[in-house]
mmCIF file of C-alpha atoms in Angstrom:
data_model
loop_
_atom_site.group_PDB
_atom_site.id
_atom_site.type_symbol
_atom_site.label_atom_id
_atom_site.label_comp_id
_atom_site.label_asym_id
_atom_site.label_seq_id
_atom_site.Cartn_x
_atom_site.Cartn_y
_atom_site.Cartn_z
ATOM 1 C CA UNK A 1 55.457 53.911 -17.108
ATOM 2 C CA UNK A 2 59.290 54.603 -17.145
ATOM 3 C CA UNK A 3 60.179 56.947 -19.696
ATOM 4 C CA UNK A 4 63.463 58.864 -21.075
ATOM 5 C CA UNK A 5 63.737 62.386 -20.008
ATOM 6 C CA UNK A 6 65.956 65.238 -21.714
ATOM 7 C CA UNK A 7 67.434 68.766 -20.519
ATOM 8 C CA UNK A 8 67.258 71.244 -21.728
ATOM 9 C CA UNK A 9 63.951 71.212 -23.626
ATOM 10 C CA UNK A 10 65.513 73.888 -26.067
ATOM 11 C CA UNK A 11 68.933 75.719 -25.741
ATOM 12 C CA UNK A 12 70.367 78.675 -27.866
ATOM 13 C CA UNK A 13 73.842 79.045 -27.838
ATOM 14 C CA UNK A 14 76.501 80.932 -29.776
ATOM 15 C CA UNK A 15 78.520 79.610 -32.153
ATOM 16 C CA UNK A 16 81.970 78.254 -31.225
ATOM 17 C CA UNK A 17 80.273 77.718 -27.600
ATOM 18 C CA UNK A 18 80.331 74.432 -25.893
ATOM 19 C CA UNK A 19 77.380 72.724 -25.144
ATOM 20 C CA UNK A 20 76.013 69.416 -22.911
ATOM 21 C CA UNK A 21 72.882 67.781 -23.731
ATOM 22 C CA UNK A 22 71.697 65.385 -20.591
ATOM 23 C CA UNK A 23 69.644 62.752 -20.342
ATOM 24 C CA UNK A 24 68.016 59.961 -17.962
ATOM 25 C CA UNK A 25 67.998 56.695 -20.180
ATOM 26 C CA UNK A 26 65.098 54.419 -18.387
ATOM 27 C CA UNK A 27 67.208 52.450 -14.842
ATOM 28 C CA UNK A 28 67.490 49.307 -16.049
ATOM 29 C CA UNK A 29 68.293 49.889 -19.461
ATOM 30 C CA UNK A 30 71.904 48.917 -20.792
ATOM 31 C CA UNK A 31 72.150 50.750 -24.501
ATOM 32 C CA UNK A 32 72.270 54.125 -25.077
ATOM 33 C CA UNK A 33 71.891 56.278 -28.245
ATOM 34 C CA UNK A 34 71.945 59.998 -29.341
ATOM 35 C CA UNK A 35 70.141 60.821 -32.714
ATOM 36 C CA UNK A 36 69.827 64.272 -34.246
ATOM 37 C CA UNK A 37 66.828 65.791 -36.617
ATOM 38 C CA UNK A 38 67.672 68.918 -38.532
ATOM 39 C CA UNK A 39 64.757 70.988 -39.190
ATOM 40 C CA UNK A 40 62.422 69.458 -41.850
ATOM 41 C CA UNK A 41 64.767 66.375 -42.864
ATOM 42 C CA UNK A 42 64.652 62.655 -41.628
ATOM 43 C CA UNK A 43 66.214 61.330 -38.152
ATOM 44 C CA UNK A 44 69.870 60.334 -37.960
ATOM 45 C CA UNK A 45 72.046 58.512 -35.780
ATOM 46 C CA UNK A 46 75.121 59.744 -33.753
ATOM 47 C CA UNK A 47 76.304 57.402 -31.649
ATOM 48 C CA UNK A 48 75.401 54.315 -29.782
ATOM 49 C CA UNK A 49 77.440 53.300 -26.181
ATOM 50 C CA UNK A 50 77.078 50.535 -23.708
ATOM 51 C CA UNK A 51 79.420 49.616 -21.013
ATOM 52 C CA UNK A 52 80.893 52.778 -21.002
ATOM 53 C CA UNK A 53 82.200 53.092 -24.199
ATOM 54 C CA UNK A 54 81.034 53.804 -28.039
ATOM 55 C CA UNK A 55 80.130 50.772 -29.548
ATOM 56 C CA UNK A 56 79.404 52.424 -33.150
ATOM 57 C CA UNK A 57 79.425 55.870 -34.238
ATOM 58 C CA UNK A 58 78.204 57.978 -37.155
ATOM 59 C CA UNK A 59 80.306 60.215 -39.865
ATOM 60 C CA UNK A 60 78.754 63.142 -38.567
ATOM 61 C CA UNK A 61 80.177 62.113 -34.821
ATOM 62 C CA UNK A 62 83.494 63.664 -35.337
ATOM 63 C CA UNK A 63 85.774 65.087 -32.666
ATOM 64 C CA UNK A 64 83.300 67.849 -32.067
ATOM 65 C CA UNK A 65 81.232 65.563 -30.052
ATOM 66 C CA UNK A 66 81.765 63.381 -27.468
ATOM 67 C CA UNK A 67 79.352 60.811 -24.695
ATOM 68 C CA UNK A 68 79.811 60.202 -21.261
ATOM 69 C CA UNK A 69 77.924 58.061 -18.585
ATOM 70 C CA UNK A 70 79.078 59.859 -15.987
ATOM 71 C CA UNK A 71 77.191 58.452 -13.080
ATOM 72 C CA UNK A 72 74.694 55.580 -12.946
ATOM 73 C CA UNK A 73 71.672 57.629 -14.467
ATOM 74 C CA UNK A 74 72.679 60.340 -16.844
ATOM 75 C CA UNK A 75 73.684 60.174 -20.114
ATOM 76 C CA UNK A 76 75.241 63.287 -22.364
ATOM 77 C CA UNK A 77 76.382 64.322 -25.783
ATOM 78 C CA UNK A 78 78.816 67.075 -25.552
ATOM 79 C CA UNK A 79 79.473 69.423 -28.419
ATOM 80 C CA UNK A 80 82.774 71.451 -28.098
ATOM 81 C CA UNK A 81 82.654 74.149 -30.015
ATOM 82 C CA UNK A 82 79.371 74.157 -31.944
ATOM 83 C CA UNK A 83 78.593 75.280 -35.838
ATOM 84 C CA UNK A 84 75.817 76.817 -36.913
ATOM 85 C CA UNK A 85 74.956 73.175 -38.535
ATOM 86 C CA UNK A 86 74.697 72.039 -35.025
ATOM 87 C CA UNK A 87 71.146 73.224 -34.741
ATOM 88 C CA UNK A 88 69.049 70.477 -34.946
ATOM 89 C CA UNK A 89 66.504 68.197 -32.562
ATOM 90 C CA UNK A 90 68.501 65.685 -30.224
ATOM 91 C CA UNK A 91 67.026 62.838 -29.277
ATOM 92 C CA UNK A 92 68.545 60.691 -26.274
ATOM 93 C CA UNK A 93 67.434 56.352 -26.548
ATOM 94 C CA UNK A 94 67.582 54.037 -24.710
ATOM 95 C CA UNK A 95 67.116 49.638 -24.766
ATOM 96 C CA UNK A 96 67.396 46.257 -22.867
ATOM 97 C CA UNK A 97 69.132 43.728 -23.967
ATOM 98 C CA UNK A 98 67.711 42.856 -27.507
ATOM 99 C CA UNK A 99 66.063 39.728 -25.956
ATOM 100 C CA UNK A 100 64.209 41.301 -23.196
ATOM 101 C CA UNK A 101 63.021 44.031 -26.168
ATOM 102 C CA UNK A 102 64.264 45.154 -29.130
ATOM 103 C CA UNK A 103 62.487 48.689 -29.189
ATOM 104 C CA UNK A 104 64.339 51.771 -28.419
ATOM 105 C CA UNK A 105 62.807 54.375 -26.354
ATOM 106 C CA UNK A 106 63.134 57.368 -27.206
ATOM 107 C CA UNK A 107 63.221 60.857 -25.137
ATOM 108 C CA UNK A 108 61.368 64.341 -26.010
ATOM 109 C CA UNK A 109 64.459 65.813 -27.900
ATOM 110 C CA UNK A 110 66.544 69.097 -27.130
ATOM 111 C CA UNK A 111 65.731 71.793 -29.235
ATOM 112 C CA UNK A 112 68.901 73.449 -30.090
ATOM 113 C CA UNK A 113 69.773 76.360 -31.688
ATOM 114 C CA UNK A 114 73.505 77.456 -32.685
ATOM 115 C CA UNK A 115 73.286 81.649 -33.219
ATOM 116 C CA UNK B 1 73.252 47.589 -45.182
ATOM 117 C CA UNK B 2 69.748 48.541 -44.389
ATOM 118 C CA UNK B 3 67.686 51.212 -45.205
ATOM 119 C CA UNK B 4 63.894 51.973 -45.682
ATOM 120 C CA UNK B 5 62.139 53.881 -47.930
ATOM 121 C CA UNK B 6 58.956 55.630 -47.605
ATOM 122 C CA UNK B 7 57.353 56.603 -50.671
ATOM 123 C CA UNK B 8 55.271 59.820 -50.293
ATOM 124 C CA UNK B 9 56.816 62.765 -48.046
ATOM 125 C CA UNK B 10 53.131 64.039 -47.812
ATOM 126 C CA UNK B 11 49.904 62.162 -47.585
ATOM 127 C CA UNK B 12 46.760 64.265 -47.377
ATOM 128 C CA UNK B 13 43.275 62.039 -46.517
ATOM 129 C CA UNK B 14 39.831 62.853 -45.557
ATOM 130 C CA UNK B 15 38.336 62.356 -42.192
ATOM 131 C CA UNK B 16 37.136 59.005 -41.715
ATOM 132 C CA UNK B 17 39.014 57.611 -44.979
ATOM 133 C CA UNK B 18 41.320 55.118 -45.517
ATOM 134 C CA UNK B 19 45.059 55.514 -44.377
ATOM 135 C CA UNK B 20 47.823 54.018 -46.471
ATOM 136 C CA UNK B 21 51.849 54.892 -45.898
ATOM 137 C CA UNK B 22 54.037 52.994 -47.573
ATOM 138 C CA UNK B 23 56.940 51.895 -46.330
ATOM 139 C CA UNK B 24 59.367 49.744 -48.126
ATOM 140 C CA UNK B 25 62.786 47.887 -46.513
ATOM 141 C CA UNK B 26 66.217 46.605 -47.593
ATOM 142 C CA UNK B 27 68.050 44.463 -45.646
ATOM 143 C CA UNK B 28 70.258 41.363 -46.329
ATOM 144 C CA UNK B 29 68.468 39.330 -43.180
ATOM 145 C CA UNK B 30 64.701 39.652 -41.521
ATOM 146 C CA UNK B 31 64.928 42.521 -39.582
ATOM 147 C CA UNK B 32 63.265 44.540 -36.965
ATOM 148 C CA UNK B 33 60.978 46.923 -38.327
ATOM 149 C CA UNK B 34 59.352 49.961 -36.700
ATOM 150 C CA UNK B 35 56.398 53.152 -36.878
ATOM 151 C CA UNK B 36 57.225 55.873 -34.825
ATOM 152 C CA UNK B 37 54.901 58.789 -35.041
ATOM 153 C CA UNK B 38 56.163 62.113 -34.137
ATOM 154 C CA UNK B 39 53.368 64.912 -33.208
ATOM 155 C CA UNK B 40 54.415 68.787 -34.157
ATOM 156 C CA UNK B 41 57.087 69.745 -31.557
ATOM 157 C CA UNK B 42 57.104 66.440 -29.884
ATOM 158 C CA UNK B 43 59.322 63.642 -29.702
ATOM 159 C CA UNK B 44 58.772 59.903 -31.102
ATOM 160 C CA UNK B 45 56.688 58.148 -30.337
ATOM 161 C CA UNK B 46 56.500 54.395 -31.111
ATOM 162 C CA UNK B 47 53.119 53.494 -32.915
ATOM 163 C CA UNK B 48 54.508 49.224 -33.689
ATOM 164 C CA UNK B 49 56.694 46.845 -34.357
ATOM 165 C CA UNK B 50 58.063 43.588 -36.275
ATOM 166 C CA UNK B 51 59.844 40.872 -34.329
ATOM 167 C CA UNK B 52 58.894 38.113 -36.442
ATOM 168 C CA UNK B 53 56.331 36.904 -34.194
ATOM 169 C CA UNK B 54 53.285 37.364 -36.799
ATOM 170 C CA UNK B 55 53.466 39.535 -39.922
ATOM 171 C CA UNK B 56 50.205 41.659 -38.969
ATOM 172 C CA UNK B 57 50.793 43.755 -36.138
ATOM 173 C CA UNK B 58 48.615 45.821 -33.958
ATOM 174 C CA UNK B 59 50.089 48.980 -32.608
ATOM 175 C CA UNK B 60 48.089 52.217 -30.912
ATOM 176 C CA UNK B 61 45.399 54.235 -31.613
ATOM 177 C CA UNK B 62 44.049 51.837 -34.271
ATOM 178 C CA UNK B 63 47.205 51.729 -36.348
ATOM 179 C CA UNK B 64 48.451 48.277 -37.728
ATOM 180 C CA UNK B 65 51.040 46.991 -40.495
ATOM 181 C CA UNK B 66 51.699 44.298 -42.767
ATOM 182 C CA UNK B 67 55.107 42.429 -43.224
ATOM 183 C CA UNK B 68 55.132 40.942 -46.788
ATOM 184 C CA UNK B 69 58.193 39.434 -47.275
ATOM 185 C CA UNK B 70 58.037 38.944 -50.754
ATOM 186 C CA UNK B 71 57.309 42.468 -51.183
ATOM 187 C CA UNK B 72 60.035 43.613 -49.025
ATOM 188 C CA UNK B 73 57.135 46.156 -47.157
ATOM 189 C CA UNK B 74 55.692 47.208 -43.922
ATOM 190 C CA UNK B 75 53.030 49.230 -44.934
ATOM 191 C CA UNK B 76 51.269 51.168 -42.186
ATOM 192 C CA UNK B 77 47.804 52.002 -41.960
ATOM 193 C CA UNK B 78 44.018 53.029 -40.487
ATOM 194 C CA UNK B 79 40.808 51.917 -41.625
ATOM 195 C CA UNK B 80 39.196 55.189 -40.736
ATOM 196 C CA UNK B 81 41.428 58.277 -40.003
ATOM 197 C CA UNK B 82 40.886 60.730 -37.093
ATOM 198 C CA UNK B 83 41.461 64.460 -36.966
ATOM 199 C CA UNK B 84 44.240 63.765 -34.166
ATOM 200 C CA UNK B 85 46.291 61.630 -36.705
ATOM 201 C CA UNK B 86 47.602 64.536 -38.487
ATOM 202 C CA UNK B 87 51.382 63.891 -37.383
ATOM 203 C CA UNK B 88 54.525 62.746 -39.139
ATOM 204 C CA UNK B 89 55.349 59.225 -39.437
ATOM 205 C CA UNK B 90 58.698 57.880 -39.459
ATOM 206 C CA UNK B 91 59.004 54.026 -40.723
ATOM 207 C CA UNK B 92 62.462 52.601 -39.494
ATOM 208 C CA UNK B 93 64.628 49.563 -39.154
ATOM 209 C CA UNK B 94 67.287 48.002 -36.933
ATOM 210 C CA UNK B 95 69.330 44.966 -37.150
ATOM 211 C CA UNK B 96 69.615 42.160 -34.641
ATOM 212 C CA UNK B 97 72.642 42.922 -32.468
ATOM 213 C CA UNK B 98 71.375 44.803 -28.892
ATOM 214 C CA UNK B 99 73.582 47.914 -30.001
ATOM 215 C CA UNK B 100 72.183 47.960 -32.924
ATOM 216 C CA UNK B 101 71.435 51.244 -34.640
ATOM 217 C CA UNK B 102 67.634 52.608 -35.879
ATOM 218 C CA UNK B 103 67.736 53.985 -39.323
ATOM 219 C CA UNK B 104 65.078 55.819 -40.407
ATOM 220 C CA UNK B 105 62.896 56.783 -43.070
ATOM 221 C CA UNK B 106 62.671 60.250 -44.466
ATOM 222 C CA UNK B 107 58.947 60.768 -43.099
ATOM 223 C CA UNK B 108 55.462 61.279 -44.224
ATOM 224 C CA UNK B 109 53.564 64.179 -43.202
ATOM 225 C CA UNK B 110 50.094 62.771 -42.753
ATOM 226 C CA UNK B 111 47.493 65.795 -43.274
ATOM 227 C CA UNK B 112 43.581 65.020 -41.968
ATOM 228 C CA UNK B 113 40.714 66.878 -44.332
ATOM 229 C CA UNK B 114 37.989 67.796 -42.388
#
């Protein structure tokens, strides 16, 4: 069964460091979505992109992060210079079109950890 | 705008019992309502979901909800709980455009007494 996959599992990183979280949305799947968990609290959205640009974006998305597509299968967040409030689970998702399915799928999560 | 609300951040049950989490929704139109269950260190996992197809729905490892309407709820739950249901569970909502955002619940921890 096609699934989402994520690198790095778990990354620690200094602050002020810049940092790319990848993923591999599932191949025929046209939405795309980044969603963070801090430790202990409730799952939150980031951002949410298809044909290669944002179509909605969070408050906490601010010019610290950015998405690309940058080939036909990978998908990344990029954090520029990161806080020590950037530590948190991210989780890459991906969907069809609503009316082929309207679940999103969702990857294992990177771990990271801003030092 | 829609949101969910899960009422107990902890629910603690003994093996073989009953399990109830509530889960209650707010949204101006039907929407499309999720479980996801998320295992320590793992990711999420989807358990079911509401398209509007039939209000009880039948999702894995024996789980199933209830969309009441009138109640604005999608309550999740097992007739008899298993050891290896000890997990969080994350109720969650989406509206009906294909870009459309998941928001999420705040989580229950479900704990499994021996």
């Amino acid at each position: 069964e096609p699934e989402v996959t994520q690198t790095p599992s778990h990354q620690v990183t200094q602050m002020g460091q810049e940092v790319i979280l990848r993923c591999v949305p599932i191949s025929n799947h046209l939405y795309f979505y980044w969603y963070r968990q801090i430790l202990g609290q409730k799952v939150e959205f980031l951002v949410s992109f298809y044909n290669n640009e944002i179509s909605e974006k969070s408050e906490i998305f601010d010019d610290q992060f950015s998405v690309e597509r940058p080939d036909g299968s990978n998908f990344t967040l990029k954090i520029r210079s990161t806080k020590l409030e950037d530590s948190a689970m991210y989780f890459c998702a991906s969907s069809p079109p609503r009316l082929v399915d309207e679940t999103q799928y969702f990857g294992p999560g990177t771990r990271l950890l801003v030092l | 705008a829609q949101s969910v609300t899960q009422l107990g951040s902890h629910v603690s049950v003994s093996e073989g019992a009953l399990v109830l989490l509530r889960c209650n929704y707010s949204s101006s139109v039907p929407p499309y309502l999720f479980w996801y269950v998320q295992y320590p260190n793992q990711g999420l996992q989807l358990l079911l979901k509401y398209t509007s197809a039939a209000t009880l729905v039948k999702g894995i490892n024996g789980f199933e909800a209830e969309f009441k309407k009138s109640e604005t709820s999608f309550h999740l739950t097992k007739p008899s709980a298993h050891m290896s249901d000890a997990a969080e569970y994350f109720c969650a909502v989406r509206g009906y455009s294909s870009a459309s955002k998941i928001i999420f619940g705040s989580g229950t921890r479900l704990s499994i007494r021996p």
